[in-house]
Amino acid sequence: MFNSDISIYLLPLKFFLLSCSMFLARARLCTLGSRPKFLKTICASKILGLSTSAATLPRYLVKHQSRLFREDIFQKMSLKFKNAKRIEGLDSNVWIEFTKLAADPSVVNLGQGLPDISPPVYVKEELSKIAAIDSLNQYTRGFGHPSLVKALSCLYEKFYQNQINPNKEILVTVGAYGSLFNAIQGLIDEGDEVIVIVPFYDCYEPMVRMAGAIPVFIPLRSVYTKEELQVIADLCIKYDTLCISDEVYEWLVYTGNKHFKIATFPGMWERTITIGSAGKTFSVTGWKLGWSIGPKHLIKHLQTVQQNTVYTCATPLQEALAQALWIDIKRMDDPECYFNSLPKELEVKRNRMVHLLESVGLKPIVPDGGYFIIADVSLLDTDLSDMKNSNEPYDYKFVKWMTKNKKLSAIPVSAFCNAETKLQFEKFVRFCFIKKDSTLDAAEEIIKAWSRQKF
Ligand SMILES: Cc1ncc(COP(=O)(O)O)c(C=O)c1O
């Protein structure tokens, strides 16, 4: 009763405020003259000179407009305010599409590379301690929190022949994603050719295209041997090429394999940006912290992008990551060190997945590193004829079908391929195995029941 009474007074007041603001807006727009491009990029509440709370007013009106009228407005606006050319054709995204499908709690999610195992206890404890320190809840140095860049330089000096300047040769970013973005925006020009190894992490291609460059694709070999990396290094040096090395899975290599950093090869440091990720290092993907390491003549361009985009990363997370790194830096040869214990734990899970997939007649490609396993699912000979979008690659249809009918999700491998190689990989799907045993048990139950039905 009380609420409805109040609304009687609020209604005219809202209209009044709205018309005042529209009047003000019109006056502001007129003084801005003919600069529609400029206006297009400014937040509406700023143009109108309204406070943020007042920006909710148009929503009130919209609520009372007929649906048809609203749709008409939106259609006109979407024709007027088209996407910037640099993002043309880049709107589909495998994570958005498949994460939504796997969000159903009844689905066992082996899709996105999202650990459901617990991160190390000391990592979580560091973060909770830090939240209580006032100063660490405020902005920090834009290019990387001082204690974090120091810890990173100390860690990576163990692998590089040279000392790493924490302030000039390291940049902390919003995940490895941020490092990729900064490196591509800061160092790649319109018209440049960028060699991308296929299958690739899906954002490489759109990021390269956003920079106006041209991706050129070449096929993959899994964990590169020293000799193979030397061939790549020789080619980089011969053709005076910049190297962006995404090494987010640097610690996750399995028995019989070793991770080599291409930046440590002779003649490569000066031309290489090496990218790492806290999410992958400590199984905390939600922290979205990453880093780029390289010579200062390259890092300074990534810094320029960062200072003009996100400016800085979350302080408490950076401090907690620094403290966690110190714990493991001091015990790198110890089996307890997470850099050693996580690959051991994952190797058991990898082997379990290999046996499971083989037991139902699939031929998984056994990974030497990382936490994904891919398998040719066409051998299951699944009837996908009722899948709606017949233009999609086989693996897209298969994963959608499997998520819906078997309550198991994965990621289609052709999402990591360019248009020309999609066909080559469309029979493969990717399962993530950085999962609790109970999650893998549930996946096993589904796969085994499915194979019993089939054979
Ligand atoms: C190869 C590769 N690079 C980069 C990233 C992004 O890492 P982050 O979550 O730190 O942004 C991922 C995440 O899955 C990845 O697999």
XYZ file of C-alpha atoms and ligand atoms in Angstrom:
471
model
C 0.000 0.000 0.000
C 2.716 2.360 1.103
C 4.834 1.500 -1.949
C 2.052 2.102 -4.411
C 1.273 5.468 -2.783
C 4.834 6.569 -3.154
C 4.924 5.504 -6.783
C 2.106 7.941 -7.555
C 4.452 10.774 -6.659
C 7.519 9.189 -8.174
C 5.949 8.685 -11.541
C 5.580 12.377 -12.483
C 8.866 13.135 -10.768
C 10.643 10.591 -12.935
C 9.104 12.049 -16.071
C 10.128 15.489 -14.943
C 13.706 14.432 -14.265
C 13.829 12.609 -17.531
C 12.590 15.549 -19.568
C 15.038 17.878 -17.791
C 17.869 15.507 -18.507
C 16.766 15.098 -22.110
C 16.692 18.862 -22.450
C 20.166 19.108 -20.957
C 21.358 16.306 -23.165
C 19.995 17.992 -26.245
C 21.786 21.203 -25.284
C 25.019 19.275 -24.705
C 24.687 17.394 -27.974
C 24.122 20.630 -29.907
C 27.269 22.192 -28.473
C 29.207 19.097 -29.494
C 28.226 19.809 -33.104
C 28.920 17.188 -35.725
C 31.024 14.651 -33.862
C 28.829 11.589 -33.882
C 31.759 9.100 -33.710
C 32.944 10.725 -30.518
C 29.509 10.632 -28.972
C 29.053 7.027 -29.886
C 31.857 5.994 -27.543
C 30.735 7.924 -24.466
C 28.662 6.336 -21.737
C 25.085 7.648 -21.963
C 24.886 8.811 -18.359
C 27.944 11.012 -18.929
C 26.455 12.650 -22.006
C 23.284 13.394 -20.168
C 25.185 14.754 -17.197
C 23.198 12.402 -14.987
C 24.393 10.644 -11.912
C 24.681 6.880 -12.273
C 21.507 6.316 -10.309
C 19.592 8.601 -12.607
C 20.701 6.481 -15.530
C 18.102 3.944 -14.406
C 15.310 6.301 -15.433
C 15.108 5.347 -19.089
C 14.665 1.752 -17.965
C 11.478 2.757 -16.180
C 10.121 4.218 -19.364
C 11.187 1.314 -21.495
C 9.271 -0.983 -19.148
C 6.072 0.845 -20.065
C 6.609 0.984 -23.790
C 5.016 -1.590 -25.947
C 7.222 -4.489 -26.859
C 6.922 -3.688 -30.531
C 7.990 -0.103 -30.059
C 11.017 -1.206 -28.033
C 12.116 -3.706 -30.621
C 11.774 -1.065 -33.299
C 14.015 1.297 -31.320
C 16.610 -1.394 -30.696
C 16.639 -2.350 -34.345
C 17.137 1.257 -35.431
C 19.858 1.745 -32.838
C 21.662 -1.428 -33.805
C 21.695 -0.252 -37.412
C 22.967 3.149 -36.385
C 25.573 1.952 -33.884
C 27.262 -0.894 -35.709
C 30.280 -2.739 -34.383
C 33.703 -1.209 -34.924
C 35.319 -2.691 -38.032
C 38.139 -4.163 -35.992
C 35.757 -6.660 -34.337
C 33.826 -7.515 -37.486
C 33.207 -11.280 -37.703
C 34.786 -12.004 -34.322
C 31.568 -12.376 -32.331
C 31.404 -16.138 -31.869
C 33.358 -17.600 -28.947
C 33.642 -21.248 -28.024
C 33.829 -20.612 -24.241
C 30.706 -18.507 -24.157
C 28.760 -21.010 -26.218
C 29.856 -24.211 -24.499
C 30.172 -22.898 -20.940
C 26.531 -21.893 -21.115
C 25.554 -25.412 -22.180
C 27.621 -26.994 -19.411
C 26.159 -24.691 -16.731
C 23.328 -27.155 -16.117
C 24.309 -28.717 -12.736
C 23.324 -32.190 -13.952
C 26.103 -32.026 -16.579
C 29.550 -33.445 -15.768
C 31.801 -30.703 -17.054
C 35.019 -31.840 -18.728
C 34.860 -28.857 -21.062
C 36.524 -25.600 -20.128
C 40.006 -25.882 -18.563
C 38.643 -25.184 -15.150
C 40.127 -27.128 -12.239
C 37.582 -28.397 -9.728
C 40.386 -29.719 -7.493
C 41.225 -27.475 -4.519
C 44.026 -24.960 -5.040
C 46.917 -25.379 -2.569
C 45.895 -24.470 0.994
C 48.740 -21.932 1.452
C 47.625 -20.050 -1.671
C 44.122 -19.589 -0.266
C 45.452 -18.745 3.194
C 47.733 -16.024 1.816
C 44.792 -14.393 0.107
C 42.605 -14.437 3.182
C 45.398 -12.901 5.323
C 45.961 -10.127 2.825
C 42.347 -9.013 2.693
C 42.796 -7.759 6.288
C 45.616 -5.351 5.359
C 44.077 -2.004 4.384
C 46.850 -0.761 2.090
C 46.718 -3.981 0.065
C 43.104 -3.298 -0.838
C 44.084 -0.230 -2.852
C 45.619 0.336 -6.322
C 49.184 -0.793 -6.766
C 51.936 -0.174 -9.324
C 50.354 -0.442 -12.778
C 52.959 -2.708 -14.378
C 52.989 -5.200 -11.516
C 52.806 -5.128 -7.739
C 56.398 -4.701 -6.451
C 56.506 -7.891 -4.382
C 55.069 -9.956 -7.243
C 57.472 -8.773 -9.955
C 60.317 -9.415 -7.491
C 59.113 -12.983 -6.830
C 58.657 -13.619 -10.557
C 62.130 -12.319 -11.387
C 63.627 -14.533 -8.687
C 61.718 -17.566 -9.985
C 62.545 -17.107 -13.656
C 66.197 -16.157 -13.123
C 66.633 -19.838 -12.325
C 65.818 -20.675 -15.957
C 67.321 -17.773 -17.897
C 71.035 -17.195 -18.169
C 70.548 -13.508 -17.408
C 69.119 -11.601 -14.458
C 65.580 -10.345 -14.994
C 64.864 -6.741 -14.103
C 61.583 -6.930 -12.147
C 60.464 -3.437 -13.154
C 61.481 -3.323 -16.789
C 61.408 -6.909 -17.981
C 58.221 -8.196 -16.345
C 54.656 -7.025 -16.761
C 51.793 -8.402 -14.668
C 48.553 -8.670 -16.641
C 44.913 -9.727 -16.371
C 45.615 -13.399 -16.951
C 47.756 -14.760 -19.742
C 44.937 -13.419 -21.911
C 45.979 -9.886 -20.917
C 49.592 -10.619 -21.834
C 48.559 -11.957 -25.228
C 46.426 -8.896 -25.837
C 49.139 -6.447 -24.741
C 51.815 -8.202 -26.787
C 49.703 -8.362 -29.930
C 48.408 -4.799 -29.641
C 51.779 -3.420 -28.604
C 54.028 -5.139 -31.127
C 52.003 -6.206 -34.136
C 51.071 -3.779 -36.854
C 48.343 -3.644 -39.433
C 49.292 -5.871 -42.363
C 51.928 -7.848 -40.426
C 51.920 -11.595 -40.920
C 51.661 -13.662 -37.724
C 52.499 -17.361 -37.775
C 50.074 -19.292 -35.552
C 50.622 -22.960 -34.699
C 47.469 -25.091 -35.168
C 45.524 -26.117 -33.088
C 45.881 -22.839 -31.209
C 44.344 -21.270 -28.128
C 41.210 -19.824 -29.662
C 41.846 -16.138 -28.882
C 45.062 -15.922 -30.921
C 43.293 -15.562 -34.245
C 40.744 -12.873 -33.240
C 43.409 -10.940 -31.337
C 45.682 -10.933 -34.370
C 42.817 -9.888 -36.621
C 41.785 -7.115 -34.192
C 45.290 -5.721 -34.584
C 44.704 -5.673 -38.376
C 47.356 -8.354 -38.928
C 47.169 -11.525 -41.008
C 47.387 -14.921 -39.286
C 49.266 -17.634 -41.169
C 48.701 -21.131 -39.824
C 51.086 -24.073 -39.488
C 50.495 -27.484 -37.869
C 51.400 -28.495 -34.318
C 53.632 -30.954 -32.527
C 52.833 -31.343 -28.800
C 55.582 -30.687 -26.186
C 58.497 -29.589 -28.375
C 61.840 -31.292 -27.930
C 64.934 -29.134 -27.558
C 65.896 -29.913 -31.157
C 62.488 -28.916 -32.517
C 62.561 -25.665 -30.575
C 66.054 -25.008 -31.917
C 64.671 -25.259 -35.474
C 61.999 -22.671 -34.616
C 64.581 -20.441 -32.917
C 66.887 -20.664 -35.948
C 64.027 -19.649 -38.241
C 63.096 -16.719 -35.962
C 66.681 -15.496 -36.047
C 67.125 -16.118 -39.799
C 63.979 -14.169 -40.685
C 64.366 -11.630 -37.875
C 61.032 -12.534 -36.358
C 59.491 -11.671 -33.014
C 58.421 -14.685 -30.913
C 55.435 -14.685 -28.536
C 55.667 -17.855 -26.487
C 52.541 -18.768 -24.512
C 53.902 -21.065 -21.789
C 50.967 -21.209 -19.396
C 51.377 -24.989 -18.973
C 55.126 -24.719 -18.330
C 55.011 -26.806 -15.113
C 52.597 -29.427 -16.426
C 54.818 -31.848 -18.320
C 54.681 -35.580 -17.765
C 57.270 -38.319 -17.304
C 59.819 -38.477 -20.081
C 59.235 -34.884 -21.205
C 60.833 -31.574 -20.325
C 59.694 -28.035 -20.898
C 62.278 -25.784 -22.563
C 61.905 -22.031 -22.735
C 62.579 -20.766 -26.230
C 63.692 -17.412 -24.783
C 66.720 -19.181 -23.256
C 68.020 -20.306 -26.651
C 70.975 -18.262 -27.986
C 69.784 -15.136 -29.792
C 66.160 -15.526 -28.625
C 65.875 -13.494 -25.394
C 66.021 -10.184 -27.273
C 63.145 -11.174 -29.582
C 60.855 -13.170 -27.264
C 57.934 -12.417 -24.986
C 57.234 -15.374 -22.664
C 53.784 -15.590 -21.135
C 52.763 -17.294 -17.889
C 49.562 -17.681 -15.871
C 48.825 -17.833 -12.138
C 45.603 -19.652 -12.987
C 47.505 -22.567 -14.503
C 50.453 -22.411 -12.074
C 48.388 -22.643 -8.870
C 45.022 -23.981 -10.156
C 43.361 -20.616 -9.486
C 41.969 -19.697 -12.897
C 39.522 -17.250 -11.281
C 42.387 -15.038 -10.148
C 43.045 -14.024 -13.747
C 46.635 -12.981 -13.204
C 49.311 -13.531 -15.791
C 52.673 -12.127 -16.758
C 54.892 -11.325 -19.693
C 58.646 -11.631 -19.453
C 61.056 -10.243 -22.029
C 63.680 -7.608 -22.763
C 62.775 -4.056 -21.801
C 62.722 -2.867 -25.450
C 59.726 -5.198 -25.992
C 58.043 -5.100 -22.574
C 57.819 -1.297 -22.684
C 55.352 -1.542 -25.596
C 53.175 -3.995 -23.678
C 53.290 -1.567 -20.757
C 51.989 1.189 -23.022
C 48.969 -0.936 -23.927
C 48.365 -1.873 -20.307
C 48.536 1.711 -19.006
C 45.937 2.699 -21.572
C 43.590 -0.218 -21.040
C 43.214 -1.904 -17.640
C 46.064 0.132 -16.044
C 46.613 -2.252 -13.118
C 45.642 -5.676 -11.746
C 44.037 -6.575 -8.401
C 46.442 -5.806 -5.537
C 45.393 -8.476 -2.991
C 45.630 -11.209 -5.602
C 49.087 -10.039 -6.686
C 50.359 -9.944 -3.118
C 48.918 -13.393 -2.360
C 50.462 -14.779 -5.528
C 53.843 -13.287 -4.577
C 53.703 -14.903 -1.138
C 52.644 -18.263 -2.609
C 55.478 -18.101 -5.138
C 58.019 -17.441 -2.361
C 56.856 -20.583 -0.581
C 57.488 -22.714 -3.665
C 60.611 -20.852 -4.858
C 62.288 -21.901 -1.607
C 61.567 -25.613 -2.178
C 61.820 -26.081 -5.919
C 63.640 -29.403 -5.679
C 61.218 -30.719 -3.084
C 58.429 -33.084 -4.281
C 56.024 -30.995 -2.136
C 56.638 -27.921 -4.295
C 53.416 -27.416 -6.273
C 55.390 -27.100 -9.523
C 56.415 -30.749 -8.950
C 53.403 -32.167 -7.128
C 50.687 -30.933 -9.530
C 52.101 -32.687 -12.633
C 52.479 -35.891 -10.595
C 48.850 -35.667 -9.460
C 47.684 -34.907 -12.991
C 49.657 -37.693 -14.607
C 47.552 -40.193 -12.647
C 44.374 -38.480 -13.851
C 45.679 -38.403 -17.432
C 46.377 -42.135 -17.346
C 42.933 -42.777 -15.922
C 41.317 -40.827 -18.773
C 43.438 -42.650 -21.363
C 42.314 -46.047 -20.041
C 38.710 -44.964 -19.816
C 38.590 -43.680 -23.388
C 40.431 -46.728 -24.678
C 38.062 -49.054 -22.817
C 35.163 -47.793 -24.920
C 37.068 -48.149 -28.175
C 38.237 -44.571 -28.589
C 41.819 -43.746 -29.513
C 42.904 -40.854 -27.291
C 46.013 -38.887 -28.172
C 48.058 -39.182 -24.992
C 49.232 -35.689 -24.026
C 52.851 -35.096 -22.918
C 51.785 -31.979 -21.041
C 48.833 -29.733 -20.133
C 45.556 -31.034 -18.720
C 43.536 -31.942 -21.773
C 43.153 -35.143 -23.726
C 41.722 -35.348 -27.211
C 40.009 -38.310 -28.834
C 38.507 -39.123 -32.216
C 34.807 -39.492 -31.361
C 33.647 -40.384 -34.864
C 34.460 -43.981 -33.880
C 31.354 -43.888 -31.654
C 29.310 -43.471 -34.829
C 26.718 -41.328 -33.069
C 23.568 -40.394 -34.938
C 23.560 -36.583 -34.989
C 20.842 -36.201 -37.604
C 18.493 -34.405 -35.198
C 21.033 -31.690 -34.391
C 19.664 -28.332 -35.538
C 22.591 -26.471 -37.040
C 23.711 -28.770 -39.814
C 26.402 -26.312 -40.998
C 28.377 -26.721 -37.821
C 31.488 -28.902 -37.773
C 30.934 -32.493 -36.597
C 32.618 -31.942 -33.213
C 30.386 -28.941 -32.375
C 27.304 -31.026 -33.075
C 28.729 -34.010 -31.217
C 29.540 -32.046 -28.037
C 26.106 -30.387 -28.049
C 24.476 -33.769 -28.522
C 26.591 -35.383 -25.796
C 25.935 -32.540 -23.331
C 22.197 -32.765 -23.909
C 21.775 -36.530 -24.135
C 24.604 -37.927 -22.014
C 25.061 -35.037 -19.572
C 28.782 -34.937 -20.275
C 30.456 -31.866 -21.731
C 33.730 -31.374 -23.612
C 35.105 -28.828 -26.061
C 35.163 -29.295 -29.860
C 38.757 -29.257 -31.098
C 37.923 -27.501 -34.359
C 37.344 -24.372 -32.213
C 41.133 -24.194 -32.036
C 41.607 -24.331 -35.799
C 41.449 -21.869 -38.658
C 38.825 -22.269 -41.378
C 41.122 -24.335 -43.621
C 42.143 -26.882 -40.965
C 38.764 -27.237 -39.201
C 37.829 -30.219 -41.361
C 41.032 -31.999 -40.407
C 40.201 -31.812 -36.693
C 36.413 -31.918 -36.614
C 36.254 -35.543 -35.468
C 38.138 -34.730 -32.248
C 36.830 -33.483 -28.932
C 38.815 -32.304 -25.913
C 38.271 -33.535 -22.352
C 39.738 -31.673 -19.390
C 41.137 -33.911 -16.630
C 42.159 -31.446 -13.902
C 39.126 -32.693 -11.993
C 38.375 -34.274 -8.618
C 38.241 -38.062 -8.588
C 34.484 -37.822 -7.934
C 34.040 -35.809 -11.155
C 36.101 -38.330 -13.101
C 34.063 -41.151 -11.482
C 30.867 -39.512 -12.721
C 32.331 -39.132 -16.231
C 33.434 -42.771 -16.162
C 29.960 -43.918 -15.222
C 28.436 -41.986 -18.137
C 30.974 -43.211 -20.680
C 30.741 -46.846 -19.554
C 26.923 -46.865 -19.520
C 26.963 -45.328 -22.995
C 29.308 -47.977 -24.338
C 27.154 -50.754 -22.799
C 24.151 -49.379 -24.688
C 26.079 -49.211 -27.936
C 27.979 -52.459 -28.106
C 47.223 -21.834 -24.028
C 46.516 -20.844 -23.147
N 46.915 -19.577 -23.145
C 46.306 -18.656 -22.383
C 45.251 -18.981 -21.569
C 44.576 -17.932 -20.741
O 45.074 -17.974 -19.430
P 44.509 -17.017 -18.290
O 43.336 -17.684 -17.666
O 45.672 -16.831 -17.346
O 44.141 -15.732 -18.966
C 44.791 -20.302 -21.543
C 43.629 -20.686 -20.722
O 43.065 -21.740 -20.808
C 45.452 -21.262 -22.349
O 45.037 -22.554 -22.373
